[in-house]
Short mmCIF file of C-alpha atoms in Angstrom, two decimals:
data_model
loop_
_atom_site.label_atom_id
_atom_site.label_comp_id
_atom_site.label_asym_id
_atom_site.label_seq_id
_atom_site.Cartn_x
_atom_site.Cartn_y
_atom_site.Cartn_z
CA MET A 1 112.70 199.12 -30.27
CA ASN A 2 116.48 198.70 -30.14
CA GLU A 3 116.84 202.12 -28.55
CA LEU A 4 114.28 201.32 -25.82
CA THR A 5 115.89 197.94 -25.26
CA GLU A 6 119.31 199.49 -24.74
CA SER A 7 117.88 202.16 -22.44
CA LEU A 8 116.27 199.50 -20.24
CA LYS A 9 119.46 197.44 -20.10
CA GLU A 10 121.47 200.50 -19.14
CA MET A 11 118.86 201.43 -16.56
CA ALA A 12 119.08 198.03 -14.84
CA LEU A 13 122.87 198.20 -14.71
CA THR A 14 122.85 201.77 -13.44
CA LEU A 15 120.42 200.94 -10.65
CA GLY A 16 122.50 198.06 -9.29
CA ALA A 17 122.25 194.96 -11.49
CA PHE A 18 125.45 193.41 -12.85
CA LYS A 19 123.78 191.61 -15.74
CA VAL A 20 120.56 192.02 -17.72
CA GLY A 21 118.83 190.13 -20.50
CA ILE A 22 115.68 190.26 -22.61
CA ALA A 23 113.33 187.35 -23.26
CA THR A 24 110.22 187.41 -25.42
CA THR A 25 107.13 185.29 -25.86
CA LYS A 26 108.86 183.82 -28.92
CA THR A 27 112.12 182.92 -27.15
CA LEU A 28 110.15 181.39 -24.27
CA ALA A 29 107.69 179.48 -26.45
CA GLY A 30 107.11 175.86 -25.53
CA GLY A 31 108.30 176.33 -21.97
CA PRO A 32 106.66 175.32 -18.68
CA PRO A 33 103.66 177.33 -17.42
CA SER A 34 105.88 179.70 -15.42
CA ALA A 35 107.59 180.76 -18.65
CA ASP A 36 104.28 182.10 -19.99
CA LEU A 37 104.48 185.89 -19.78
CA THR A 38 100.78 186.29 -20.56
CA TYR A 39 99.92 184.82 -17.16
CA VAL A 40 100.73 188.19 -15.57
CA LEU A 41 100.02 190.38 -18.60
CA PRO A 42 97.74 189.07 -21.39
CA GLU A 43 99.27 191.50 -23.90
CA ALA A 44 102.84 190.62 -22.91
CA LYS A 45 105.49 190.51 -25.60
CA SER A 46 108.76 190.80 -23.67
CA ALA A 47 110.41 190.60 -20.27
CA ILE A 48 113.50 192.29 -18.89
CA CYS A 49 115.35 190.07 -16.43
CA PHE A 50 118.32 191.20 -14.35
CA ALA A 51 120.68 189.88 -11.67
CA LEU A 52 122.16 191.45 -8.56
CA ALA A 53 125.02 189.90 -6.58
CA PHE A 54 125.27 189.21 -2.88
CA ASP A 55 128.40 190.31 -1.05
CA GLN A 56 130.98 187.55 -1.60
CA SER A 57 133.06 188.67 1.40
CA LEU A 58 130.25 187.64 3.77
CA ILE A 59 129.96 184.04 2.58
CA ASP A 60 133.01 182.55 4.31
CA PRO A 61 132.10 183.91 7.77
CA TYR A 62 128.57 182.58 7.22
CA PHE A 63 129.81 179.08 6.38
CA LYS A 64 132.30 179.12 9.27
CA LYS A 65 129.44 179.94 11.70
CA GLU A 66 131.18 183.19 12.66
CA ASP A 67 128.60 185.65 11.36
CA HIS A 68 125.02 184.95 10.34
CA GLU A 69 123.53 188.41 10.58
CA SER A 70 125.68 190.18 7.98
CA LEU A 71 124.94 187.85 5.08
CA GLU A 72 121.27 187.56 5.96
CA LYS A 73 120.94 191.34 6.09
CA ASN A 74 122.78 191.63 2.78
CA LYS A 75 120.48 189.05 1.23
CA VAL A 76 117.33 190.77 2.50
CA ARG A 77 118.42 194.21 1.33
CA THR A 78 119.77 193.06 -2.04
CA THR A 79 116.50 191.24 -2.70
CA THR A 80 114.59 194.37 -1.72
CA LEU A 81 116.76 196.44 -4.06
CA ALA A 82 115.98 194.01 -6.89
CA ASN A 83 112.28 194.49 -6.24
CA GLY A 84 112.74 198.27 -6.27
CA ILE A 85 114.57 198.16 -9.59
CA ALA A 86 111.74 196.11 -11.11
CA LEU A 87 109.19 198.62 -9.82
CA GLU A 88 111.15 201.59 -11.16
CA MET A 89 111.66 200.01 -14.57
CA ALA A 90 107.95 199.18 -14.81
CA GLY A 91 107.13 202.79 -13.99
CA PHE A 92 109.57 203.97 -16.65
CA LEU A 93 107.82 201.86 -19.28
CA GLN A 94 104.39 202.95 -18.11
CA GLN A 95 105.36 206.60 -18.53
CA TYR A 96 106.08 205.81 -22.18
CA GLY A 97 102.60 204.37 -22.57
CA TYR A 98 103.45 200.68 -22.32
CA LYS A 99 101.92 198.18 -19.99
CA ALA A 100 104.46 196.78 -17.55
CA VAL A 101 104.22 194.52 -14.50
CA PRO A 102 107.15 194.21 -12.07
CA GLN A 103 107.84 190.67 -10.88
CA SER A 104 109.01 190.27 -7.29
CA ALA A 105 112.35 188.56 -6.78
CA ASN A 106 110.83 185.92 -4.52
CA PHE A 107 108.05 184.90 -2.12
CA VAL A 108 105.10 185.54 -4.46
CA TYR A 109 103.35 182.44 -5.78
CA ARG A 110 100.47 181.46 -8.04
CA MET A 111 97.31 180.95 -6.01
CA ASP A 112 95.22 179.15 -8.63
CA THR A 113 95.79 175.57 -7.45
CA GLU A 114 94.34 173.78 -4.44
CA ASN A 115 97.77 173.17 -2.91
CA TRP A 116 99.39 176.43 -4.04
CA MET A 117 101.10 176.96 -0.68
CA MET A 118 103.01 173.72 -1.14
CA ASP A 119 103.36 173.92 -4.93
CA MET A 120 105.06 177.34 -4.64
CA HIS A 121 104.88 178.03 -8.38
CA PRO A 122 105.98 181.59 -9.24
CA PRO A 123 103.87 183.75 -11.55
CA ILE A 124 106.92 183.94 -13.82
CA SER A 125 110.14 181.97 -13.37
CA HIS A 126 113.08 184.37 -13.29
CA ARG A 127 115.34 181.35 -13.80
CA TYR A 128 113.79 180.55 -17.17
CA LEU A 129 114.07 184.16 -18.26
CA ALA A 130 117.66 184.34 -17.06
CA VAL A 131 118.90 181.20 -18.78
CA ARG A 132 117.11 181.99 -22.05
CA SER A 133 118.28 185.60 -22.17
CA GLY A 134 121.95 184.94 -21.44
CA ILE A 135 122.30 186.05 -17.84
CA GLY A 136 123.67 182.68 -16.79
CA HIS A 137 123.46 178.91 -17.05
CA PHE A 138 121.64 176.29 -15.02
CA GLY A 139 123.86 174.65 -12.44
CA TYR A 140 123.04 171.07 -11.46
CA SER A 141 121.07 172.47 -8.50
CA GLY A 142 118.73 174.30 -10.85
CA ASN A 143 120.05 177.62 -9.56
CA ILE A 144 121.30 180.11 -12.13
CA ILE A 145 125.08 180.32 -12.09
CA THR A 146 127.16 183.19 -13.48
CA LYS A 147 130.81 183.50 -14.34
CA GLU A 148 131.02 186.63 -12.22
CA TYR A 149 129.45 185.55 -8.90
CA GLY A 150 128.46 181.92 -9.22
CA SER A 151 124.93 181.36 -7.93
CA ALA A 152 125.16 183.94 -5.11
CA ILE A 153 122.75 186.20 -6.94
CA VAL A 154 119.14 187.35 -6.91
CA LEU A 155 116.94 187.69 -9.99
CA ALA A 156 113.95 189.90 -10.72
CA SER A 157 112.14 190.95 -13.87
CA VAL A 158 109.56 193.14 -15.57
CA VAL A 159 106.94 191.87 -18.03
CA THR A 160 105.77 194.34 -20.67
CA ASP A 161 103.79 194.67 -23.89
CA ALA A 162 106.72 196.57 -25.45
CA GLU A 163 108.38 194.66 -28.28
CA LEU A 164 111.98 194.53 -27.08
CA THR A 165 114.97 192.97 -28.81
CA PRO A 166 115.79 189.59 -27.23
CA THR A 167 119.29 188.68 -26.06
CA ASP A 168 120.83 185.29 -26.83
CA PRO A 169 121.47 182.50 -24.32
CA LEU A 170 125.08 181.84 -23.38
CA PRO A 171 127.00 179.10 -25.23
CA GLU A 172 126.73 175.84 -23.31
CA ASP A 173 130.50 175.31 -23.52
CA GLU A 174 130.89 178.36 -21.27
CA ASN A 175 128.94 176.71 -18.46
CA TYR A 176 131.41 176.09 -15.63
CA CYS A 177 129.14 173.56 -13.90
CA ASP A 178 131.08 170.27 -13.96
CA GLU A 179 128.43 168.47 -11.88
CA CYS A 180 130.71 168.32 -8.85
CA LYS A 181 127.42 168.24 -6.92
CA LEU A 182 128.78 170.10 -3.93
CA CYS A 183 125.45 171.92 -4.08
CA LEU A 184 123.87 168.58 -3.13
CA SER A 185 126.51 167.80 -0.50
CA VAL A 186 125.70 170.99 1.43
CA CYS A 187 121.92 170.37 1.24
CA SER A 188 120.82 168.38 4.26
CA SER A 189 117.27 168.14 2.95
CA GLY A 190 118.11 166.19 -0.22
CA TYR A 191 116.12 168.66 -2.28
CA VAL A 192 117.76 167.82 -5.62
CA ASP A 193 117.90 164.31 -7.05
CA PRO A 194 121.54 163.19 -7.44
CA VAL A 195 120.87 161.27 -10.67
CA GLU A 196 117.66 162.28 -12.43
CA LYS A 197 117.52 165.46 -14.50
CA VAL A 198 114.75 167.52 -16.04
CA THR A 199 114.92 169.29 -19.37
CA VAL A 200 112.91 172.35 -20.35
CA THR A 201 112.53 173.68 -23.89
CA LEU A 202 112.43 177.45 -24.30
CA GLY A 203 112.06 178.85 -27.78
CA GLY A 204 113.42 175.68 -29.35
CA LYS A 205 116.47 175.46 -27.08
CA GLU A 206 116.87 172.84 -24.37
CA PHE A 207 118.18 173.43 -20.85
CA SER A 208 118.76 170.75 -18.19
CA TYR A 209 119.37 170.58 -14.44
CA GLY A 210 118.88 168.18 -11.52
CA LYS A 211 115.29 167.22 -10.75
CA ARG A 212 113.92 168.92 -7.66
CA ARG A 213 112.04 166.89 -5.11
CA SER A 214 109.25 168.07 -2.79
CA ASN A 215 109.39 171.76 -1.85
CA SER A 216 108.65 170.64 1.71
CA ARG A 217 112.28 169.58 1.93
CA CYS A 218 113.51 173.12 1.39
CA PHE A 219 110.71 174.50 3.57
CA LEU A 220 111.81 172.31 6.49
CA VAL A 221 115.53 173.03 6.33
CA CYS A 222 116.01 176.35 4.54
CA GLY A 223 113.03 177.69 6.48
CA GLY A 224 114.86 177.02 9.73
CA LEU A 225 112.53 174.37 11.18
CA THR A 226 115.48 172.00 11.56
CA GLY A 227 119.07 171.87 10.40
CA LEU A 228 121.28 169.06 11.73
CA ASN A 229 123.03 167.21 8.92
CA SER A 230 122.56 163.43 8.87
CA SER A 231 126.25 163.04 9.76
CA GLY A 232 125.55 164.78 13.08
CA LYS A 233 128.79 166.71 12.67
CA TRP A 234 127.48 170.03 11.37
CA SER A 235 124.28 171.97 11.02
CA THR A 236 122.79 174.94 9.27
CA TRP A 237 122.24 178.09 11.33
CA SER A 238 119.05 176.52 12.70
CA PRO A 239 119.41 175.36 16.34
CA ALA A 240 116.80 172.61 15.85
CA ARG A 241 117.84 169.03 15.24
CA PHE A 242 114.64 167.17 14.43
CA LYS A 243 115.18 164.25 12.08
CA ILE A 244 115.03 165.08 8.38
CA PRO A 245 112.89 162.45 6.61
CA GLU A 246 114.19 160.46 3.68
CA LYS A 247 111.03 160.16 1.57
CA ASP A 248 109.04 163.05 0.11
CA GLU A 249 105.76 161.75 1.48
CA GLU A 250 107.17 161.81 5.03
CA PHE A 251 107.84 165.55 5.01
CA ILE A 252 104.21 166.66 5.24
CA ALA A 253 103.80 164.61 8.42
CA ALA A 254 107.01 166.06 9.86
CA LEU A 255 106.00 169.69 9.40
CA PRO A 256 103.34 170.26 12.12
CA GLY A 257 105.58 169.26 15.02
CA THR A 258 108.57 171.22 13.80
CA ILE A 259 106.40 174.28 13.12
CA GLU A 260 104.97 174.17 16.64
CA ALA A 261 108.46 173.99 18.11
CA TYR A 262 109.67 176.80 15.82
CA LEU A 263 106.91 179.09 17.06
CA GLU A 264 107.79 178.41 20.70
CA ARG A 265 111.50 179.14 20.33
CA PRO A 266 112.80 182.70 20.91
CA LYS A 267 111.47 185.06 18.24
CA ILE A 268 113.94 185.99 15.54
CA LYS A 269 114.91 189.48 14.49
CA GLY A 270 115.53 190.43 10.91
CA GLY A 271 114.84 188.08 8.02
CA PHE A 272 112.05 188.21 5.45
CA PHE A 273 108.35 188.77 6.10
CA ILE A 274 106.56 185.91 4.31
CA CYS A 275 102.96 184.80 4.67
CA LEU A 276 103.79 181.11 4.10
CA ILE A 277 106.19 180.91 7.04
CA PRO A 278 104.97 180.25 10.60
CA GLY A 279 104.91 183.56 12.42
CA ASN A 280 105.23 185.41 9.08
CA ARG A 281 108.99 185.73 9.54
CA MET A 282 111.72 183.76 7.78
CA GLU A 283 115.40 183.80 8.53
CA TYR A 284 117.86 182.26 6.14
CA THR A 285 119.49 179.51 8.16
CA CYS A 286 120.69 177.62 5.09
CA SER A 287 120.83 178.70 1.41
CA SER A 288 124.04 176.67 1.28
CA CYS A 289 123.46 175.47 -2.29
CA HIS A 290 123.10 179.12 -3.22
CA PHE A 291 126.36 180.20 -1.66
CA VAL A 292 128.68 177.23 -2.15
CA CYS A 293 128.69 177.40 -5.95
CA HIS A 294 131.56 179.59 -7.14
CA PRO A 295 133.16 179.66 -10.63
CA ASP A 296 136.47 178.58 -9.05
CA LYS A 297 136.18 174.92 -8.03
CA GLU A 298 138.82 175.36 -5.32
CA VAL A 299 136.68 178.05 -3.72
CA ARG A 300 133.71 175.68 -3.84
CA LYS A 301 135.71 172.96 -2.10
CA ALA A 302 136.99 175.40 0.52
CA ARG A 303 133.47 176.58 1.31
CA TYR A 304 132.28 173.00 1.66
CA ARG A 305 135.11 172.27 4.10
CA MET A 306 134.22 175.39 6.09
CA LEU A 307 130.63 174.17 6.45
CA LYS A 308 131.62 170.62 7.43
CA GLU A 309 134.01 171.95 10.06
CA SER A 310 131.72 174.72 11.33
CA GLY A 311 130.11 172.70 14.11
CA VAL A 312 126.55 172.56 15.36
CA VAL A 313 124.45 175.59 16.28
CA ILE A 314 122.81 175.81 19.70
CA GLU A 315 120.50 178.50 21.05
CA GLU A 316 120.61 180.21 24.43
CA PRO A 317 117.35 181.07 26.25
CA ASP A 318 117.63 184.69 25.06
CA GLY A 319 117.85 183.59 21.42
CA THR A 320 121.62 183.99 21.06
CA ARG A 321 123.12 181.34 18.80
CA ARG A 322 126.62 179.94 18.67
CA ALA A 323 128.39 177.02 17.06
CA VAL A 324 129.94 174.30 19.20
CA SER A 325 131.30 170.82 18.60
CA PRO A 326 128.81 168.01 18.01
CA GLU A 327 129.68 166.58 21.42
CA GLU A 328 129.14 169.91 23.18
CA ALA A 329 125.82 170.31 21.40
CA LYS A 330 124.61 166.93 22.64
CA GLU A 331 125.58 167.74 26.22
CA TYR A 332 123.96 171.16 25.99
CA LEU A 333 120.67 169.65 24.82
CA LYS A 334 120.79 166.99 27.52
CA SER A 335 121.19 169.66 30.19
CA MET A 336 117.98 171.41 29.14
CA PRO A 337 114.71 170.93 31.02
CA PRO A 338 112.57 168.45 29.03
CA GLU A 339 109.99 171.05 28.02
CA ARG A 340 112.63 173.33 26.53
CA ARG A 341 114.54 170.48 24.94
CA LYS A 342 111.40 169.49 23.02
CA LEU A 343 111.70 172.77 21.11
CA TYR A 344 114.91 171.55 19.49
CA GLU A 345 114.78 167.79 19.15
CA SER A 346 112.54 164.79 19.63
CA VAL A 347 112.54 163.70 23.25
CA SER A 348 111.53 160.24 24.39
CA GLU A 349 108.47 160.17 26.64
CA GLU A 350 110.06 157.45 28.79
#
């Protein structure tokens, strides 16, 4: 099995991944439900997990509000490439007589719970595979961080009944996460708890990261339904500025109105096609926690400053977006006809 294992690792790297690892039912034993490989393949014994990097040169212009399209396109196409690699590797294994199931990089969820659309549980968690097989560590955000590209990566995997040789997790003393929590500072939704952590056990080894709150938080902000930071001084790439609730239970009530407004705004081009998103199209207006985390702390700080100083995004009637000062944004919204203004912020009925 060592020969097949090495062939698969080389295959992933040749096709575009920069790192690959192997997890098995044994090394994942005792983990959460999404670490159970048999959920997608009853005969499963192993999983190949691999990581691709996004283009680092596109992150600064994205944070500065100079260029949204380039990084979004890179993210869409890199994610699609990851899916293609998983499909090709599964086909490779199948040709050798093994069962193999490719696992999509994102946007596929378990449908066996009543609230599956809000639970958003993946069939298999690439993050658990990645941290257990030595691709990276957990950052405080819960994202996988790597010494090569930070957390600006995408993960995908293949589950198989082939008995592959597992790879070891990375030593914890090599984890560069110092809990600076800039990942939380750039998240306007408050998705990750600043104090409480969760710990998962995978094959007898423990891994910890910040506890995640309601997925509705990420849905509201990362999904582009709204994006103005509570400071009022900067926003995501979303032109909407509806208030972001403080409590988890308030998010469900906030969604219908923001979704209605989202559907009435100019239609986006590009992005991902996702059934859970209104209009079946999702643009990445945020992902800031994903992109801010770099192995060099000074780079992290610089990216945070870029975001804070980037201004507030407004949208022209034709859908063109640009960043302006907070004061200019307020005046621009005030100048809109009431019916149009309601598409971007709450307007008093008085």
